[in-house]
Tab-separated table of C-alpha atoms in Angstrom:
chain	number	residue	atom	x	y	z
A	1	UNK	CA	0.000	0.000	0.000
A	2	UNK	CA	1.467	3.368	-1.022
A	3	UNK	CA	2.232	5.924	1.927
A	4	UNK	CA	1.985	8.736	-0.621
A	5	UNK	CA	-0.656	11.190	0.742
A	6	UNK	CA	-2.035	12.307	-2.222
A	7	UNK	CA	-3.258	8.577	-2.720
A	8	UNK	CA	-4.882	8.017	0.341
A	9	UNK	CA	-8.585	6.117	-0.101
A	10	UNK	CA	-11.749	9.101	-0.656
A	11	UNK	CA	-13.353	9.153	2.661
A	12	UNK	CA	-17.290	8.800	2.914
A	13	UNK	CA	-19.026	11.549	2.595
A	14	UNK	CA	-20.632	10.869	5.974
A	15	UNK	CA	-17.288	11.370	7.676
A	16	UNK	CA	-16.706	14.737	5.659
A	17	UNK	CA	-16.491	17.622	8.309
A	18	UNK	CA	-17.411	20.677	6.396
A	19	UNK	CA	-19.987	23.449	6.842
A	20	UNK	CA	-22.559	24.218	4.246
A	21	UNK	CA	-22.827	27.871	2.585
A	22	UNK	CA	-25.949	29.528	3.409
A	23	UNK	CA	-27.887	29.574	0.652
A	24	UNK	CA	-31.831	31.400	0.157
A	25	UNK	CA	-34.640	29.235	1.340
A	26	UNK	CA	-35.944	29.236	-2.274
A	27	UNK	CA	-32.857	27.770	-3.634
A	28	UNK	CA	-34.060	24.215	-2.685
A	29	UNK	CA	-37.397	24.599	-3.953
A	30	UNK	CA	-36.259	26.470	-7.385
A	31	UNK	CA	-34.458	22.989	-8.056
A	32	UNK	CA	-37.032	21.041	-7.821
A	33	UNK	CA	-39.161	23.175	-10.265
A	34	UNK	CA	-36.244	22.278	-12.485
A	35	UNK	CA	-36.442	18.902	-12.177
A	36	UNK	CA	-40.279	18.377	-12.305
A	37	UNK	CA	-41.067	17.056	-15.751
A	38	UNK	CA	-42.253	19.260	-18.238
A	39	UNK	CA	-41.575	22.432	-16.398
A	40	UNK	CA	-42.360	25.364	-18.374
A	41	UNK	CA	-44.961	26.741	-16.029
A	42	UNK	CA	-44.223	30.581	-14.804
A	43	UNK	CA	-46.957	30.979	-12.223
A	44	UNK	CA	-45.206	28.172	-9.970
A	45	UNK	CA	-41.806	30.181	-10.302
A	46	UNK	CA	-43.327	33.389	-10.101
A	47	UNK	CA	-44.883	32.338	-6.419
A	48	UNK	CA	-41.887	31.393	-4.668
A	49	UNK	CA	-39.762	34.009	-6.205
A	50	UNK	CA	-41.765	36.961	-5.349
A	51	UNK	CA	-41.956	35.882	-1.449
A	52	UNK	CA	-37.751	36.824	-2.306
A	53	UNK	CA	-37.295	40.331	-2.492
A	54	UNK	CA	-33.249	39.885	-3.734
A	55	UNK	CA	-34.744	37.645	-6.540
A	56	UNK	CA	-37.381	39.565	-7.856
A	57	UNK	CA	-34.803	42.724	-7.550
A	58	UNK	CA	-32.173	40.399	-9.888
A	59	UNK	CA	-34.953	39.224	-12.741
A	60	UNK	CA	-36.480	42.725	-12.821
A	61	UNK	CA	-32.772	44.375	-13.460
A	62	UNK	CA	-32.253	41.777	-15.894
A	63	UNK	CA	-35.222	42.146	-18.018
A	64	UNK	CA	-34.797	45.840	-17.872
A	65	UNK	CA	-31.241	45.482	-19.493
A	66	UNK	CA	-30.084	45.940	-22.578
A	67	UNK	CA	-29.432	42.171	-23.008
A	68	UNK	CA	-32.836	42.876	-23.599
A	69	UNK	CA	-33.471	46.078	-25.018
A	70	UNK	CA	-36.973	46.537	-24.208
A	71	UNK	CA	-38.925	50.060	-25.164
A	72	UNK	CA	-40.823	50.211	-21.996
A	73	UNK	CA	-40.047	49.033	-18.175
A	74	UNK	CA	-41.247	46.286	-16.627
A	75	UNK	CA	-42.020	46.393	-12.795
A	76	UNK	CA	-44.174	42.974	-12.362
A	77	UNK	CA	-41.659	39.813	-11.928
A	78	UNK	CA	-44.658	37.424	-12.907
A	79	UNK	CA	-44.524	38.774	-16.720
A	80	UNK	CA	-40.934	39.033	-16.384
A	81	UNK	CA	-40.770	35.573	-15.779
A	82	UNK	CA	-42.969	35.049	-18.680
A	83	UNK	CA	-40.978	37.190	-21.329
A	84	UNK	CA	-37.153	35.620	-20.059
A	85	UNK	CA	-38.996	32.207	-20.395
A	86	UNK	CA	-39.388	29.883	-17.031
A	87	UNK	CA	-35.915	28.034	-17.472
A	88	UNK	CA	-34.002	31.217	-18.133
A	89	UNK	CA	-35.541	33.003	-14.931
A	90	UNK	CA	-34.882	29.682	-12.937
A	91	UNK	CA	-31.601	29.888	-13.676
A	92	UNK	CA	-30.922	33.791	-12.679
A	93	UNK	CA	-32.548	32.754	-9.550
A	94	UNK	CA	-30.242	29.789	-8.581
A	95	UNK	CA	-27.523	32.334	-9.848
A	96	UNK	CA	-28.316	34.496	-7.754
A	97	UNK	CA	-27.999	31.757	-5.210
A	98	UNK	CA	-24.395	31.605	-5.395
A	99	UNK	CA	-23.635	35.639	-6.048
A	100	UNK	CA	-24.876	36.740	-3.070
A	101	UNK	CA	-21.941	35.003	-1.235
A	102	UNK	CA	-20.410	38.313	0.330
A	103	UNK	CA	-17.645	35.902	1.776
A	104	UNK	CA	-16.763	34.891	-1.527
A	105	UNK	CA	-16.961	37.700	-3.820
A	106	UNK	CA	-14.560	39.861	-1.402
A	107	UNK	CA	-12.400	37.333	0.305
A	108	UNK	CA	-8.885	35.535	-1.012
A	109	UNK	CA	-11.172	33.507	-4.007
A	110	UNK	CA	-12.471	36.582	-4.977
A	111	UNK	CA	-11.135	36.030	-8.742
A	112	UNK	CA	-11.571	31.667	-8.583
A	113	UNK	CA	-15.203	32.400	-7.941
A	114	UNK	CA	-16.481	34.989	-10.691
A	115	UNK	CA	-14.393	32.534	-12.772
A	116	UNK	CA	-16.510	29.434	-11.499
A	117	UNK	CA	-19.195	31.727	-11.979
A	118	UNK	CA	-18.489	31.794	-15.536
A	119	UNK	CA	-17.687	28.270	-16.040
A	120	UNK	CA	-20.910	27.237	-14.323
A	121	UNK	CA	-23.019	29.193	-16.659
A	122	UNK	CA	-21.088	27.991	-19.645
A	123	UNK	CA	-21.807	24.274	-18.716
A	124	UNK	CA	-25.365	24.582	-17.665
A	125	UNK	CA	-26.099	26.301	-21.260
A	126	UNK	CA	-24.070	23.589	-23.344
A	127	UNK	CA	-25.303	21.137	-21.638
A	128	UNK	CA	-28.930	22.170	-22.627
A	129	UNK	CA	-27.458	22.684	-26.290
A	130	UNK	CA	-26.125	18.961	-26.056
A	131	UNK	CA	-29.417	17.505	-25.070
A	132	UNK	CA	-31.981	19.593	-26.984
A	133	UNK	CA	-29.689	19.184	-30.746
A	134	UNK	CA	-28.289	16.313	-30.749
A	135	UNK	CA	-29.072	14.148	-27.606
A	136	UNK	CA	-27.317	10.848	-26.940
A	137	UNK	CA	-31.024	9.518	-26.859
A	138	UNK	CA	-31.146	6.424	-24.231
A	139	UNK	CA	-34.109	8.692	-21.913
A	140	UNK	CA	-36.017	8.478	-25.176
A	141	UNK	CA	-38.274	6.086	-27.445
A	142	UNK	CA	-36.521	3.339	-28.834
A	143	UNK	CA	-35.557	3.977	-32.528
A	144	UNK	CA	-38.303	3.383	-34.918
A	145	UNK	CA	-41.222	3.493	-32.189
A	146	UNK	CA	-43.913	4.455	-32.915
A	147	UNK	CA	-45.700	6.923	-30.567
A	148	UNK	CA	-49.545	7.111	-29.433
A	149	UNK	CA	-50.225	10.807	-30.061
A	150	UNK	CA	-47.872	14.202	-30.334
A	151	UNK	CA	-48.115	15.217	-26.905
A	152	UNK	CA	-45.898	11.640	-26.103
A	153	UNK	CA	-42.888	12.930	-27.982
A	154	UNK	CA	-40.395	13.953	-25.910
A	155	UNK	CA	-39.963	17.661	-25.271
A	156	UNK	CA	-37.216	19.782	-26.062
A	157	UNK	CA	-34.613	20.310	-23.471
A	158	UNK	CA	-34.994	23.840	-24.270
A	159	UNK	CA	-38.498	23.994	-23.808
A	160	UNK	CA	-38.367	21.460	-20.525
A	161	UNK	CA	-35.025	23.005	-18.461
A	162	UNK	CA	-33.879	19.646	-18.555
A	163	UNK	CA	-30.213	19.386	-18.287
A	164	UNK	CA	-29.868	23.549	-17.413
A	165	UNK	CA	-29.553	23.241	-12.969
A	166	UNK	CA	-26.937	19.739	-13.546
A	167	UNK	CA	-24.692	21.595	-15.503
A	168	UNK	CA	-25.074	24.927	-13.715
A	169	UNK	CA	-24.413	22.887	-10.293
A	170	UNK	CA	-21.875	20.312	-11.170
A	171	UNK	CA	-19.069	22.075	-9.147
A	172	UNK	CA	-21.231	22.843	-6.262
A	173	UNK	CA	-18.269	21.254	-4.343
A	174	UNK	CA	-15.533	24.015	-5.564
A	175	UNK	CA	-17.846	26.314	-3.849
A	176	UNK	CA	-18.280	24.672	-0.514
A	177	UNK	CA	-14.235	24.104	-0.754
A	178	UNK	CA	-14.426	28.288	-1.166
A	179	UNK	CA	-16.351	28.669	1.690
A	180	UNK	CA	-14.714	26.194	3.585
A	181	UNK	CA	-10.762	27.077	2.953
A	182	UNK	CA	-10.596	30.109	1.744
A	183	UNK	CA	-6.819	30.723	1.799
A	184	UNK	CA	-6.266	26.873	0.810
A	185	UNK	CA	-8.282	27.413	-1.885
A	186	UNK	CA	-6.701	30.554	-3.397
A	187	UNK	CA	-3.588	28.997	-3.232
A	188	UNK	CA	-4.269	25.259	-4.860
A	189	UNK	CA	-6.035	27.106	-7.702
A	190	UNK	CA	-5.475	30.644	-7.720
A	191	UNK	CA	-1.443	30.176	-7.268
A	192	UNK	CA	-1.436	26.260	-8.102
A	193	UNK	CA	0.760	26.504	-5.005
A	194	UNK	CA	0.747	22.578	-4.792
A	195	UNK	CA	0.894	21.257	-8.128
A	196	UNK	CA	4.803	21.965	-8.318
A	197	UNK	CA	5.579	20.914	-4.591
A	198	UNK	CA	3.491	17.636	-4.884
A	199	UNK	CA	4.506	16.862	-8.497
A	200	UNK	CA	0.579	15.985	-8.520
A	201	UNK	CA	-1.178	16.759	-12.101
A	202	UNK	CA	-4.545	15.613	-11.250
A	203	UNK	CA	-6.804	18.396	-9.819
A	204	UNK	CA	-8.901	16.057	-7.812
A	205	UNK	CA	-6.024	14.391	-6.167
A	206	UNK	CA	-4.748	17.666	-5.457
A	207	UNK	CA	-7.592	18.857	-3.585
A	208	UNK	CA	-8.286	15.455	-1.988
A	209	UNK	CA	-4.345	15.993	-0.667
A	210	UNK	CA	-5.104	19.574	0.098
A	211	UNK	CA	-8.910	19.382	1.930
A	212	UNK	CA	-9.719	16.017	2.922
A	213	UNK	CA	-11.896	15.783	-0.004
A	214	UNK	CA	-12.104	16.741	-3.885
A	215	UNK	CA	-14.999	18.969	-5.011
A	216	UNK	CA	-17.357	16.346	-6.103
A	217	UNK	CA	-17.681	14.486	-2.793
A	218	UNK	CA	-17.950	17.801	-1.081
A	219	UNK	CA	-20.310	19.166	-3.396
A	220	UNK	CA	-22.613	15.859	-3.156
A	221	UNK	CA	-22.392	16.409	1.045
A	222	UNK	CA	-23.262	19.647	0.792
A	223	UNK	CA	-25.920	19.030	-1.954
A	224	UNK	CA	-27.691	16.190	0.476
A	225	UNK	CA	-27.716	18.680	3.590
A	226	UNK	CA	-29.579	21.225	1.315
A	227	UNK	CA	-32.276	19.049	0.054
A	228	UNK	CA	-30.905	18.797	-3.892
A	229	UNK	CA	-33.146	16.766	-5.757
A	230	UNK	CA	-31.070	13.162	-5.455
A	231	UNK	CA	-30.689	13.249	-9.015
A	232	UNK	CA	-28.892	16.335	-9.184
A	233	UNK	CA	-26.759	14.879	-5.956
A	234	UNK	CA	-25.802	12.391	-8.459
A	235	UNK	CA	-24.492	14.307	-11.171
A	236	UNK	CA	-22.693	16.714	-8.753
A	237	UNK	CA	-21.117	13.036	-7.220
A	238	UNK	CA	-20.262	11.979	-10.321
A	239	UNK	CA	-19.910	14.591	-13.305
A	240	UNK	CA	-16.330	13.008	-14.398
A	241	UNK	CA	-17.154	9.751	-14.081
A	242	UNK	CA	-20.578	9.564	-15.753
A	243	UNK	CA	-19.976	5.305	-16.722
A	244	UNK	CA	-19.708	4.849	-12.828
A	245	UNK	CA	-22.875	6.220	-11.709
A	246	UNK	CA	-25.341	4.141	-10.291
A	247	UNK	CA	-28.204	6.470	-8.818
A	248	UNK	CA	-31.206	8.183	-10.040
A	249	UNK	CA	-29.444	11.313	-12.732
A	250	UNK	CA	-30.686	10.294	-15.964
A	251	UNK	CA	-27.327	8.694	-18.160
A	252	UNK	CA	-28.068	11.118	-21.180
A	253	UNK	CA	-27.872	14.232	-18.349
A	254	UNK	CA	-24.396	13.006	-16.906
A	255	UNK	CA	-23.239	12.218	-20.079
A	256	UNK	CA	-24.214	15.679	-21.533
A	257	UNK	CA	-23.194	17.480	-18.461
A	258	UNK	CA	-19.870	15.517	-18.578
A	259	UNK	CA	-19.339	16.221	-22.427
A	260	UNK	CA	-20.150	20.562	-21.763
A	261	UNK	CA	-17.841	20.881	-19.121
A	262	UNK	CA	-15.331	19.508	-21.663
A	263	UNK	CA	-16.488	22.112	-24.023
A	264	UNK	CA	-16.176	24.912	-21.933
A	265	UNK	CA	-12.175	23.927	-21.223
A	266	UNK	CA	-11.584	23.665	-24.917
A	267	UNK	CA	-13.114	27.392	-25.228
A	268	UNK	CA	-10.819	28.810	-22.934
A	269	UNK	CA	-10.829	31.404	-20.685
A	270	UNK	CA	-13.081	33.265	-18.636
A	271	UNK	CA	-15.171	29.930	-19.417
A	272	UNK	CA	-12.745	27.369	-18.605
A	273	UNK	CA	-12.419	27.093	-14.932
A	274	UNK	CA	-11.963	28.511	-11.920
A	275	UNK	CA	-7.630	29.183	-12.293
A	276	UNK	CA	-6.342	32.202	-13.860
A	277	UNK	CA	-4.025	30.178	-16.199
A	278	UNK	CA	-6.359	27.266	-16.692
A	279	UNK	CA	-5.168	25.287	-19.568
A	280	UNK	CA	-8.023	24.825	-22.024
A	281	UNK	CA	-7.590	21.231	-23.883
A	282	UNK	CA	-7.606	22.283	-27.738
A	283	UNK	CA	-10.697	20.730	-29.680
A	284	UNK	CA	-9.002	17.578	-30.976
A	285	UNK	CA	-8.230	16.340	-27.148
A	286	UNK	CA	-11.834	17.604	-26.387
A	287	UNK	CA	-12.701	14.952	-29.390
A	288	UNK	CA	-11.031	12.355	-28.500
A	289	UNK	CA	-12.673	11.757	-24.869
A	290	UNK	CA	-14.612	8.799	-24.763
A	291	UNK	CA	-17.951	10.341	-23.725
A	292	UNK	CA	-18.774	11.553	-27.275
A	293	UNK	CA	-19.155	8.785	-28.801
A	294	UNK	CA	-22.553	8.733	-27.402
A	295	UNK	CA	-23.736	11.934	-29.528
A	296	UNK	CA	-22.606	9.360	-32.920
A	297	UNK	CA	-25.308	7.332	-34.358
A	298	UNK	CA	-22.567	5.133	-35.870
A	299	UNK	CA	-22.799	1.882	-33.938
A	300	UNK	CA	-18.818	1.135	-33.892
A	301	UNK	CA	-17.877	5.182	-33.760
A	302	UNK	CA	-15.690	6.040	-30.737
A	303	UNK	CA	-15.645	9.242	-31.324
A	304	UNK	CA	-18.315	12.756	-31.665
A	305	UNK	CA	-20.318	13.276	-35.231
A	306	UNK	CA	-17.694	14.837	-37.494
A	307	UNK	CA	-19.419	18.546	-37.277
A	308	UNK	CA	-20.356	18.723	-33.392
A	309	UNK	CA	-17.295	20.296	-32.357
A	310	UNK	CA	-17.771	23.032	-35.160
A	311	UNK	CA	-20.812	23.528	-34.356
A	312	UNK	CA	-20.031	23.616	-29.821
A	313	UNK	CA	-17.187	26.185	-30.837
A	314	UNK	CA	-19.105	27.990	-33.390
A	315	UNK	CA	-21.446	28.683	-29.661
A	316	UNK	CA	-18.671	30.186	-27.791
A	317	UNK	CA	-19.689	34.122	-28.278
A	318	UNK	CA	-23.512	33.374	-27.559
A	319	UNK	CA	-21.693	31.722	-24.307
A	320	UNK	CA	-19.996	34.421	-23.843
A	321	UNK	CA	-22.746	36.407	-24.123
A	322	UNK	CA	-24.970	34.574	-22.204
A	323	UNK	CA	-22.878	34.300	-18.688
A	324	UNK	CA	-22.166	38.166	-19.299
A	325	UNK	CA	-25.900	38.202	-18.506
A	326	UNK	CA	-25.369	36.254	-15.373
A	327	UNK	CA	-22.796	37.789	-14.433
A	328	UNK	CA	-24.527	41.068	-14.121
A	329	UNK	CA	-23.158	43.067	-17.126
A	330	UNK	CA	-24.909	45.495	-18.676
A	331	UNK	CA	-23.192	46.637	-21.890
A	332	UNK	CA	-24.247	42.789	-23.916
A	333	UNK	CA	-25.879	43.462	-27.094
A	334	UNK	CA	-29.245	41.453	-27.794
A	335	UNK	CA	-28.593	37.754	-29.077
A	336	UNK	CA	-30.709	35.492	-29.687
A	337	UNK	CA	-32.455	33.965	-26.675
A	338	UNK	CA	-30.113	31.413	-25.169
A	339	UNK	CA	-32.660	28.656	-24.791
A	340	UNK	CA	-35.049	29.063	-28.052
A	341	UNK	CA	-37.485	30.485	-25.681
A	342	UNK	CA	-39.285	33.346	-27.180
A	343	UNK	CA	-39.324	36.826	-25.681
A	344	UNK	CA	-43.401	37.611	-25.000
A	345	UNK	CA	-45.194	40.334	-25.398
């Protein structure tokens, strides 16, 4: 058996000794609206977000921005749920979630976290884009079936949120290591003080040596003491190793979720991680992971359709422009909406 620290077994996640950031009471229940099938109804967010004066505040500023450009103001959040679409607004709110970690956003991981910001957006938008266009397909009729009536097609990821809160949340645990260690944190991936000293590559080993824990077991504690949905526990558990999953996240949601945060490394920086140097892979090592071979209808293929990584890097400035809107910036032109949702009048 090795005596090398940095290889010591993963502890259980009922030893883990960490506390839990303090997130809004509606954070919990916002989730589950995500997760409920079918969810496109604005009435159910629009009653638990309004008892939230900070969210109603955020989606009000953002539909009054010029990611927007409307003529006239809008004070009522219930329509401006309606006109961002239910998924979009969802998403500001769970957002919002995160920003409004004073500790974080003026402490030593000032910088990590409005990168992890950034990264966190990216994925939780290409992972919808992976699951709505061109979906790996296993949640879905068999090929060839032959269904009862329209309304037992599957519905678009876009149109559903499906896919949106697993990427958005699959480094929960980076967070909670934030809040936890500051100061360790800022220096494992703000200074990669460790990397050199340990001769240790792999990030998760690193923070395993460096915490007691990597980021996904931490973020999967944390994610149970909140009340996550257990399927979003799951993909926040086990987002890099999607194969070795055995709870209740849907396969084609790890996979996809697995597959975007691979995308947003290969488009660099501010989307690829929380260091300041993060190394993006280049597309062709992107490529070459196993996971896309799910996205090829080929039977033998062991690798992505030969235009999918055009087409992810041909995304990167609606990315771009879509975490600027998380982010809170107010200078982003009007794109199209992120999620194919259209803008009501």
């Amino acid at each position: 058996m090795s005596n090398d620290p940095t290889h010591s077994p993963a502890p259980a996640l009922r030893d883990l000794d960490l506390s839990v950031p303090p997130f809004p009471r509606t954070l919990p229940r916002v989730l589950e609206l995500l997760h409920e099938p079918g969810f496109t109804d604005p009435e159910a967010l629009t009653e638990i977000v309004q008892h939230d004066p900070a969210a109603t505040a955020r989606l009000l500023k953002q539909i009054n921005s010029a990611y927007y450009g409307l003529r006239r103001s809008i004070s009522d959040v219930g329509r401006a749920i309606r006109m961002m679409g239910t998924t979009t607004a969802a998403g500001s709110v769970v957002s919002l979630g995160m920003l409004r970690m004073d500790e974080l956003a003026d402490g030593p991981v000032e910088a990590c976290f409005q990168r992890f910001i950034r990264h966190s957006e990216a994925t939780g938008f290409l992972t919808r884009s992976l699951l709505d266009s061109l979906s790996p397909g296993d949640d879905g009729p068999a090929p060839g079936a032959q269904l009862e009536s329209p309304a037992d097609a599957p519905a678009s990821a876009a149109a559903t949120g499906r896919g949106f809160a697993e990427g958005l949340l699959h480094d929960f645990g980076k967070l909670v290591l934030f809040y936890n260690y500051p100061e360790k944190a800022a220096a494992l991936y703000e200074e990669k003080r460790f990397r050199d000293h340990l001769q240790e590559a792999d990030d998760r080993t690193l923070e395993r040596f460096v915490f007691g824990c990597d980021h996904c077991q931490a973020g999967a504690y944390a994610a149970l003491e909140l009340n996550f949905p257990t399927a979003l526990v799951d993909v926040v558990r086990h987002h890099h190793d999607p194969e070795g999953a055995t709870g209740d996240a849907s396969p084609s949601v790890l996979r996809a979720v697995r597959a975007a945060n691979l995308a947003a490394k290969a488009m660099g920086a501010p989307l690829a991680g929380v260091a300041p140097t993060e190394e993006p892979i280049d597309w062709a090592a992107c490529a070459a992971r196993p996971v896309w071979r799910h996205w090829n209808p080929a039977p033998e293929a062991d690798g992505p359709p030969p235009d999918l990584m055009d087409r992810l890097r041909a995304k990167r400035g609606m990315v771009m422009l879509f975490t600027d809107f998380f982010v809170g910036a107010s200078d982003a032109k009007e794109p199209d909406l992120p999620f194919g949702e259209p803008l009501a009048a």
